[in-house]
Amino acid sequence: MVVSAAAGPVGMVVVQLAKADGLRVIGIASGWEKCAFVVDELGADACIDRNAEDVGAALDRLCPAGVDIYFDNVGGAVQRPIFDRLKPFGRLIVCGMAASYSGGDDTTLPTGIILGKRLRIEGFVVLDYDSEYPAFRTEVARLWREGGIRYRQLVYEGLDSTPQALADCLSGRSSGGKILVQVSEDDSVTADV
Ligand SMILES: NC(=O)c1ccc[n+]([C@@H]2O[C@H](COP(=O)([O-])OP(=O)(O)OC[C@H]3O[C@@H](n4cnc5c(N)ncnc54)[C@H](OP(=O)(O)O)[C@@H]3O)[C@@H](O)[C@H]2O)c1
């Protein structure tokens, strides 16, 4: 399974749950620091630094037989080399389109590849799984207690830091984890970016 934005809040959970389920997991993130986090702390088998490496060449090295599942948090140009390497009947889970949230870099799906490889594409929206949330909490709490799941957050101080926090979140300029803005001295009051 390949996971983009693997060091972000969604990606870090997906990587760890996939590993707990026994999958071989390759993350994609920007920068060595996030890639080290994805491998050393989240337990991915490898992480491709999308700023420093050619994603296609890295996948050829890491997954010579191809990719079964792509958990897509970003869309954009990163998608194409993964499409090219999905196996027949491979699956694409579309969770987000972070590459286009600041405009541009929209994705055109390669219909010829989808047809030829009989790919399965499904949008994932967490709200559809509300009824499974209690079971998810129980399972993640168990993994947390057993040390099987890790978490990182990056706190920006003060409401004035919100634009910077949002810009860093969307551009990927952070060390990974969930970005929060602390708007009060009271530790329990934060704004989720
Ligand atoms: N469907 C749902 O129910 C649901 C729920 C929550 C969130 N989401 C979506 O899931 C995705 C991940 O959410 P998150 O909160 O965990 O976000 P996030 O990882 O904190 O932020 C987005 C990340 O996308 C990567 N990125 C940005 N531009 C990119 C580009 N041009 N090419 C490749 N990668 C790029 C960056 O990571 P790197 O620089 O490290 O690559 C950036 O940090 C978002 O798209 C979000 O909207 C969906």
XYZ file of N, CA and C and ligand atoms in Angstrom:
627
model
N 0.845 -1.186 0.000
C 0.000 0.000 0.000
C 0.886 1.243 0.000
N 0.536 2.188 -0.867
C 1.258 3.467 -0.879
C 0.343 4.520 -0.260
N 0.894 5.370 0.598
C 0.114 6.422 1.274
C 0.802 7.761 1.039
N 0.094 8.710 0.417
C 0.682 10.051 0.256
C 0.353 10.910 1.482
N 1.099 12.019 1.631
C 1.002 12.860 2.840
C 1.071 11.961 4.069
N 2.002 11.035 4.047
C 2.048 9.972 5.068
C 2.402 10.488 6.456
N 3.022 11.675 6.532
C 3.415 12.193 7.852
C 2.346 13.090 8.455
N 1.244 13.330 7.702
C 0.182 14.189 8.213
C -0.764 13.418 9.120
N -1.760 14.118 9.695
C -2.660 13.467 10.653
C -3.416 12.280 10.074
N -3.912 12.398 8.854
C -4.618 11.259 8.251
C -3.607 10.169 7.901
N -2.553 10.570 7.196
C -1.565 9.593 6.740
C -0.954 8.806 7.882
N -0.664 9.478 9.006
C 0.031 8.746 10.071
C -0.856 7.664 10.686
N -2.174 7.897 10.682
C -3.081 6.859 11.186
C -3.206 5.735 10.160
N -3.343 6.118 8.885
C -3.499 5.107 7.827
C -2.272 4.185 7.783
N -1.084 4.785 7.832
C 0.152 3.981 7.793
C 0.153 2.965 8.938
N -0.165 3.440 10.133
C -0.049 2.551 11.294
C -1.126 1.470 11.310
N -2.359 1.821 10.894
C -3.409 0.799 10.858
C -3.118 -0.233 9.768
N -2.563 0.235 8.654
C -2.218 -0.717 7.578
C -1.112 -1.655 8.042
N -0.119 -1.117 8.749
C 0.945 -1.980 9.274
C 0.372 -2.969 10.298
N -0.539 -2.480 11.151
C -1.147 -3.373 12.156
C -1.924 -4.495 11.477
N -2.415 -4.228 10.255
C -3.148 -5.252 9.499
C -2.217 -6.130 8.673
N -0.913 -5.884 8.762
C 0.046 -6.768 8.102
C 0.430 -6.376 6.693
N 0.060 -5.174 6.262
C 0.421 -4.753 4.901
C 1.866 -4.256 4.849
N 2.455 -4.333 3.667
C 3.727 -3.653 3.410
C 3.363 -2.241 2.971
N 3.913 -1.229 3.646
C 3.453 0.148 3.447
C 4.608 1.058 3.035
N 4.386 1.810 1.950
C 5.353 2.797 1.483
C 4.706 4.172 1.619
N 5.326 5.066 2.381
C 4.804 6.423 2.519
C 5.413 7.345 1.476
N 4.738 8.466 1.253
C 5.302 9.565 0.465
C 5.158 10.818 1.314
N 6.239 11.580 1.439
C 6.204 12.830 2.215
C 7.298 13.731 1.659
N 7.346 14.981 2.137
C 8.399 15.876 1.653
C 9.436 16.098 2.746
N 10.687 15.856 2.407
C 11.781 16.138 3.335
C 12.217 14.929 4.136
N 13.503 14.904 4.452
C 14.063 13.741 5.155
C 13.497 13.594 6.565
N 13.175 14.738 7.196
C 12.710 14.673 8.584
C 11.365 13.948 8.667
N 10.450 14.312 7.756
C 9.150 13.637 7.755
C 9.300 12.175 7.344
N 10.168 11.923 6.366
C 10.344 10.531 5.936
C 10.913 9.679 7.074
N 11.826 10.260 7.859
C 12.374 9.523 9.003
C 11.261 9.239 10.015
N 10.386 10.206 10.231
C 9.239 10.025 11.137
C 8.349 8.873 10.643
N 8.077 8.866 9.348
C 7.170 7.855 8.776
C 7.757 6.444 8.920
N 9.064 6.323 8.742
C 9.691 4.994 8.829
C 10.009 4.636 10.287
N 10.721 5.531 10.981
C 11.250 5.179 12.312
C 10.174 5.162 13.385
N 9.199 6.078 13.286
C 8.191 6.141 14.352
C 6.860 5.507 13.961
N 6.458 5.680 12.708
C 5.160 5.117 12.306
C 5.279 3.672 11.838
N 6.503 3.265 11.468
C 6.717 1.861 11.123
C 6.530 1.513 9.667
N 6.448 2.524 8.779
C 6.347 2.204 7.345
C 7.610 1.472 6.897
N 7.469 0.697 5.838
C 8.623 -0.059 5.342
C 9.604 0.836 4.608
N 9.100 1.932 4.057
C 9.967 2.916 3.392
C 9.149 4.183 3.203
N 9.842 5.281 2.939
C 9.130 6.528 2.649
C 9.882 7.258 1.534
N 9.144 7.679 0.531
C 9.732 8.390 -0.611
C 9.666 9.891 -0.346
N 10.818 10.542 -0.415
C 10.862 12.003 -0.270
C 10.511 12.595 -1.636
N 9.289 13.112 -1.757
C 8.807 13.544 -3.080
C 9.557 14.767 -3.605
N 10.262 15.479 -2.710
C 11.044 16.635 -3.169
C 12.440 16.245 -3.641
N 12.926 15.121 -3.133
C 14.316 14.752 -3.424
C 14.442 13.585 -4.395
N 13.348 12.814 -4.559
C 13.439 11.604 -5.385
C 12.389 11.635 -6.492
N 12.674 10.943 -7.569
C 11.667 10.699 -8.594
C 10.748 9.592 -8.055
N 9.456 9.933 -7.888
C 8.542 8.991 -7.225
C 8.442 7.675 -8.012
N 8.377 7.763 -9.334
C 8.265 6.549 -10.148
C 9.486 5.652 -9.992
N 10.676 6.259 -10.073
C 11.899 5.469 -9.951
C 11.994 4.835 -8.566
N 11.589 5.588 -7.556
C 11.637 5.044 -6.186
C 10.663 3.866 -6.050
N 9.473 3.983 -6.676
C 8.511 2.870 -6.610
C 9.031 1.645 -7.348
N 9.715 1.868 -8.475
C 10.284 0.731 -9.211
C 11.290 -0.025 -8.340
N 12.023 0.741 -7.527
C 13.020 0.116 -6.640
C 12.332 -0.585 -5.474
N 11.318 0.077 -4.897
C 10.718 -0.441 -3.659
C 9.609 -1.465 -3.920
N 8.916 -1.320 -5.035
C 7.774 -2.211 -5.347
C 7.917 -2.724 -6.774
N 8.935 -3.541 -7.058
C 9.158 -3.970 -8.435
C 7.979 -4.749 -9.018
N 7.165 -5.374 -8.166
C 6.018 -6.133 -8.682
C 4.771 -5.262 -8.799
N 4.865 -4.005 -8.426
C 3.721 -3.100 -8.532
C 3.068 -2.801 -7.187
N 1.995 -2.016 -7.263
C 1.311 -1.503 -6.062
C -0.115 -2.050 -6.044
N -0.552 -2.550 -4.892
C -1.921 -3.074 -4.779
C -2.933 -1.979 -4.451
N -2.568 -1.092 -3.519
C -3.521 -0.083 -3.037
C -2.800 1.263 -2.925
N -3.441 2.317 -3.403
C -2.920 3.661 -3.179
C -3.936 4.441 -2.356
N -3.551 4.869 -1.155
C -4.400 5.723 -0.317
C -3.994 7.157 -0.614
N -4.836 7.847 -1.389
C -4.467 9.139 -1.970
C -5.006 10.295 -1.136
N -4.101 11.026 -0.499
C -4.480 12.205 0.275
C -4.276 13.495 -0.497
N -3.687 13.407 -1.715
C -3.235 14.652 -2.347
C -3.687 14.865 -3.790
N -3.943 13.835 -4.562
C -4.211 14.022 -5.996
C -2.961 14.569 -6.681
N -3.153 15.445 -7.662
C -2.029 16.150 -8.284
C -1.054 15.257 -9.027
N 0.113 15.819 -9.284
C 1.083 15.158 -10.162
C 1.659 13.875 -9.569
N 1.658 13.758 -8.252
C 2.212 12.558 -7.607
C 1.409 11.315 -7.984
N 0.149 11.539 -8.370
C -0.745 10.402 -8.621
C -0.294 9.561 -9.835
N 0.177 10.245 -10.883
C 0.411 9.543 -12.153
C 1.427 8.391 -12.051
N 2.618 8.630 -11.440
C 3.550 7.501 -11.365
C 2.998 6.325 -10.563
N 2.069 6.597 -9.663
C 1.486 5.489 -8.888
C 0.468 4.746 -9.752
N -0.363 5.513 -10.486
C -1.299 4.886 -11.431
C -0.555 3.928 -12.352
N 0.588 4.405 -12.865
C 1.344 3.589 -13.821
C 1.812 2.279 -13.195
N 1.924 2.246 -11.877
C 2.472 1.058 -11.207
C 1.433 0.272 -10.412
N 0.164 0.695 -10.454
C -0.876 -0.112 -9.802
C -1.015 -1.435 -10.551
N -1.234 -2.503 -9.817
C -1.405 -3.818 -10.438
C -2.813 -3.924 -11.033
N -3.040 -4.872 -11.944
C -4.407 -5.129 -12.398
C -5.323 -5.374 -11.188
N -6.492 -4.790 -11.243
C -7.474 -4.845 -10.147
C -6.979 -4.113 -8.890
N -5.942 -3.290 -9.053
C -5.469 -2.472 -7.936
C -6.539 -1.480 -7.509
N -6.365 -0.950 -6.288
C -7.385 -0.059 -5.734
C -6.822 1.322 -5.433
N -7.623 2.332 -5.751
C -7.277 3.716 -5.427
C -8.333 4.230 -4.453
N -7.909 4.623 -3.261
C -8.826 5.195 -2.270
C -8.582 6.698 -2.266
N -9.585 7.457 -2.694
C -9.417 8.916 -2.796
C -9.933 9.546 -1.509
N -9.003 10.038 -0.697
C -9.382 10.642 0.590
C -9.302 12.156 0.537
N -8.343 12.707 -0.221
C -8.189 14.166 -0.253
C -7.468 14.618 -1.503
N -7.423 15.933 -1.691
C -6.835 16.527 -2.900
C -5.930 17.691 -2.514
N -5.088 17.473 -1.501
C -4.298 18.579 -0.932
C -3.471 19.313 -1.977
N -3.076 18.634 -3.053
C -2.240 19.282 -4.068
C -2.967 20.419 -4.768
N -4.297 20.413 -4.724
C -5.026 21.452 -5.462
C -5.748 22.438 -4.544
N -5.558 22.344 -3.226
C -6.279 23.244 -2.321
C -5.818 24.689 -2.459
N -4.589 24.896 -2.920
C -4.115 26.274 -3.103
C -4.258 26.707 -4.562
N -5.024 25.957 -5.338
C -5.208 26.259 -6.761
C -4.208 25.501 -7.608
N -4.609 25.149 -8.813
C -3.697 24.466 -9.740
C -3.498 23.010 -9.389
N -2.626 22.363 -10.136
C -2.241 20.976 -9.908
C -3.427 20.033 -9.749
N -4.470 20.250 -10.543
C -5.622 19.364 -10.462
C -5.294 18.054 -11.191
N -6.082 17.041 -10.920
C -5.770 15.717 -11.440
C -6.693 15.347 -12.595
N -6.118 14.839 -13.673
C -6.924 14.245 -14.734
C -6.728 12.743 -14.649
N -7.818 12.013 -14.414
C -7.671 10.569 -14.250
C -7.360 9.916 -15.595
N -6.363 9.033 -15.654
C -6.016 8.354 -16.912
C -6.980 7.200 -17.178
N -8.037 7.498 -17.939
C -9.095 6.492 -18.114
C -8.592 5.233 -18.825
N -7.611 5.396 -19.729
C -7.080 4.217 -20.423
C -6.439 3.241 -19.448
N -5.701 3.778 -18.494
C -5.053 2.913 -17.493
C -6.114 2.279 -16.592
N -7.127 3.063 -16.213
C -8.186 2.538 -15.336
C -8.888 1.362 -16.022
N -9.190 1.560 -17.308
C -9.869 0.492 -18.060
C -8.953 -0.721 -18.223
N -7.751 -0.472 -18.732
C -6.849 -1.581 -19.036
C -6.515 -2.424 -17.817
N -6.349 -1.767 -16.685
C -5.973 -2.521 -15.476
C -7.178 -2.881 -14.610
N -8.376 -2.528 -15.042
C -9.610 -2.806 -14.260
C -9.454 -2.271 -12.833
N -8.982 -1.023 -12.720
C -8.749 -0.457 -11.387
C -10.074 -0.144 -10.693
N -10.020 -0.185 -9.378
C -11.203 0.157 -8.584
C -10.912 1.445 -7.837
N -11.772 2.432 -8.028
C -11.561 3.748 -7.427
C -12.754 4.063 -6.547
N -12.469 4.457 -5.291
C -13.579 4.779 -4.394
C -13.222 5.990 -3.552
N -14.140 6.944 -3.496
C -13.958 8.081 -2.599
C -14.185 7.631 -1.164
N -13.374 8.177 -0.262
C -13.534 7.845 1.156
C -13.867 9.131 1.909
N -15.004 9.167 2.577
C -15.366 10.313 3.425
C -15.664 9.771 4.813
N -14.903 10.266 5.774
C -14.943 9.689 7.114
C -16.352 9.730 7.724
N -17.148 10.744 7.321
C -18.491 10.892 7.901
C -19.383 9.684 7.597
N -19.070 8.970 6.512
C -19.878 7.793 6.154
C -19.696 6.653 7.154
N -18.674 6.784 7.996
C -18.349 5.673 8.900
C -18.620 6.021 10.364
N -19.513 7.010 10.580
C -19.848 7.444 11.944
C -20.196 6.281 12.857
N -20.964 5.342 12.310
C -21.448 4.239 13.155
C -20.301 3.330 13.596
N -19.175 3.386 12.863
C -18.044 2.528 13.222
C -17.047 3.234 14.134
N -17.360 4.512 14.466
C -16.408 5.291 15.258
C -16.129 4.687 16.646
N -17.175 4.208 17.358
C -16.890 3.596 18.663
C -15.920 2.414 18.547
N -16.106 1.581 17.530
C -15.209 0.428 17.349
C -13.796 0.906 17.004
N -13.722 1.967 16.184
C -12.415 2.552 15.816
C -11.702 3.057 17.067
N -12.440 3.795 17.916
C -11.837 4.337 19.153
C -11.311 3.211 20.039
N -12.104 2.151 20.164
C -11.704 1.033 21.016
C -10.427 0.394 20.469
N -10.393 0.190 19.154
C -9.247 -0.471 18.527
C -7.991 0.413 18.625
N -8.162 1.716 18.348
C -6.998 2.605 18.387
C -6.511 2.782 19.831
N -7.453 2.844 20.781
C -7.061 2.957 22.193
C -6.263 1.718 22.619
N -6.698 0.555 22.141
C -5.958 -0.680 22.461
C -4.542 -0.621 21.876
N -4.461 -0.227 20.616
C -3.139 -0.131 19.975
C -2.264 0.895 20.694
N -2.865 2.011 21.108
C -2.133 3.072 21.814
C -1.566 2.537 23.131
N -2.432 1.832 23.901
C -1.992 1.275 25.192
C -0.838 0.298 24.995
N -0.898 -0.451 23.905
C 0.129 -1.471 23.649
C 1.357 -0.892 22.954
N 1.355 0.402 22.731
C 2.486 1.044 22.054
C 2.493 0.784 20.565
N 1.373 0.327 20.021
C 1.311 -0.019 18.604
C 0.919 1.147 17.725
N 0.650 2.307 18.351
C 0.305 3.466 17.518
C 0.936 4.712 18.134
N 1.515 5.550 17.274
C 2.222 6.758 17.729
C 1.509 7.981 17.180
N 1.792 9.119 17.806
C 1.094 10.339 17.421
C 2.045 11.514 17.587
N 2.003 12.454 16.651
C 2.832 13.656 16.788
C 1.968 14.875 16.497
N 2.136 15.927 17.305
C 1.439 17.170 16.987
C 2.392 18.346 17.094
N 2.092 19.384 16.320
C 2.931 20.563 16.252
C 2.035 21.736 16.610
N 2.344 22.431 17.712
C 1.454 23.489 18.194
C 2.033 24.861 17.849
N 1.237 25.680 17.154
C 1.597 27.071 16.867
C 0.959 27.932 17.958
N 1.714 28.925 18.439
C 1.239 29.735 19.569
C 0.451 30.944 19.088
N -0.767 31.115 19.599
C -1.540 32.334 19.378
C -2.342 32.337 18.092
N -3.486 33.036 18.170
C -4.391 33.090 17.018
C -3.702 33.709 15.797
N -2.770 34.670 16.042
C -2.091 35.337 14.924
C -1.263 34.364 14.077
N -0.910 33.232 14.656
C -0.086 32.270 13.908
C -0.927 31.391 12.979
N -2.259 31.592 12.998
C -3.133 30.706 12.213
C -2.822 30.718 10.711
N -2.659 31.909 10.070
C -2.355 31.874 8.623
C -1.071 31.093 8.325
N -0.043 31.287 9.157
C 1.218 30.561 8.940
C 1.012 29.061 9.128
N 0.226 28.717 10.173
C -0.037 27.294 10.435
C -0.748 26.659 9.242
N -1.736 27.376 8.697
C -2.490 26.839 7.556
C -1.586 26.717 6.330
N -0.772 27.767 6.095
C 0.136 27.728 4.933
C 1.119 26.572 5.072
N 1.659 26.376 6.264
C 2.631 25.292 6.467
C 1.974 23.929 6.320
N 0.716 23.836 6.767
C -0.025 22.575 6.649
C -0.214 22.215 5.172
N -0.681 23.183 4.386
C -0.992 22.883 2.986
C 0.262 22.677 2.145
N 1.316 23.417 2.469
C 2.533 23.315 1.644
C 3.391 22.126 2.057
N 3.139 21.612 3.255
C 3.959 20.503 3.740
C 5.208 20.968 4.470
N 5.325 22.301 4.722
C 6.509 22.814 5.421
C 6.357 22.618 6.931
N 6.503 21.390 7.381
C 6.467 21.123 8.818
C 7.257 19.850 9.045
N 7.373 19.469 10.312
C 8.132 18.249 10.591
C 7.217 17.034 10.675
N 5.953 17.206 10.299
C 5.013 16.090 10.313
C 4.113 16.127 11.533
N 3.023 15.380 11.483
C 2.069 15.335 12.581
C 0.916 16.295 12.366
N 0.082 16.398 13.386
C -1.104 17.247 13.287
C -0.752 18.660 13.726
N -1.140 19.649 12.943
C -0.846 21.040 13.272
C -2.032 21.628 14.035
N -1.734 22.210 15.195
C -2.765 22.836 16.032
C -2.360 24.269 16.328
N -3.339 25.145 16.527
C -3.056 26.518 16.959
C -3.567 26.668 18.382
N -2.670 27.069 19.284
C -3.089 27.290 20.674
C -3.559 28.733 20.793
N -4.836 28.922 21.087
C -5.405 30.275 21.114
C -5.623 30.776 22.538
N -5.236 29.982 23.535
C -5.457 30.384 24.919
C -4.338 29.801 25.773
N -4.128 30.404 26.957
C -3.158 29.843 27.904
C -3.625 28.486 28.415
N -4.953 28.306 28.367
C -5.540 27.049 28.796
C -5.191 25.975 27.765
N -4.396 24.976 28.182
C -3.901 23.950 27.259
C -5.010 23.220 26.506
N -6.202 23.216 27.078
C -7.264 22.419 26.457
C -7.932 23.159 25.303
N -7.579 24.463 25.120
C -8.245 25.241 24.065
C -7.312 25.353 22.869
N -7.640 24.658 21.789
C -6.836 24.710 20.570
C -7.755 24.793 19.369
N -7.209 25.271 18.269
C -7.962 25.267 17.005
C -7.306 24.251 16.104
N -8.106 23.350 15.581
C -7.598 22.272 14.725
C -7.433 22.803 13.308
N -6.187 22.875 12.814
C -5.953 23.335 11.439
C -6.223 22.190 10.479
N -12.248 12.302 3.089
C -12.284 12.572 4.382
O -13.149 12.157 5.119
C -11.166 13.415 4.935
C -11.094 13.734 6.294
C -10.027 14.516 6.744
C -9.057 14.945 5.838
N -9.184 14.610 4.525
C -8.184 14.971 3.534
O -7.111 14.065 3.724
C -5.891 14.701 3.304
C -4.891 14.631 4.429
O -5.379 15.408 5.500
P -4.389 15.858 6.658
O -5.186 16.658 7.622
O -3.642 14.669 7.144
O -3.467 16.872 5.831
P -1.899 17.132 5.939
O -1.194 15.854 5.641
O -1.575 17.802 7.219
O -1.651 18.217 4.791
C -1.664 17.958 3.459
C -0.295 17.404 2.982
O -0.405 17.095 1.596
C 0.895 17.110 1.034
N 0.861 17.904 -0.199
C 0.525 19.199 -0.345
N 0.662 19.595 -1.629
C 1.102 18.501 -2.297
C 1.436 18.259 -3.673
N 1.348 19.230 -4.592
N 1.839 17.020 -4.019
C 1.948 16.033 -3.097
N 1.659 16.203 -1.775
C 1.235 17.423 -1.399
C 1.839 17.763 2.054
O 2.565 16.689 2.697
P 4.076 16.341 2.249
O 4.693 17.661 1.910
O 4.688 15.699 3.428
O 3.989 15.446 1.056
C 0.868 18.394 3.054
O 1.408 18.494 4.339
C -6.269 16.146 2.917
O -6.422 16.196 1.530
C -7.599 16.352 3.627
O -8.407 17.308 2.991
C -10.201 13.851 4.059
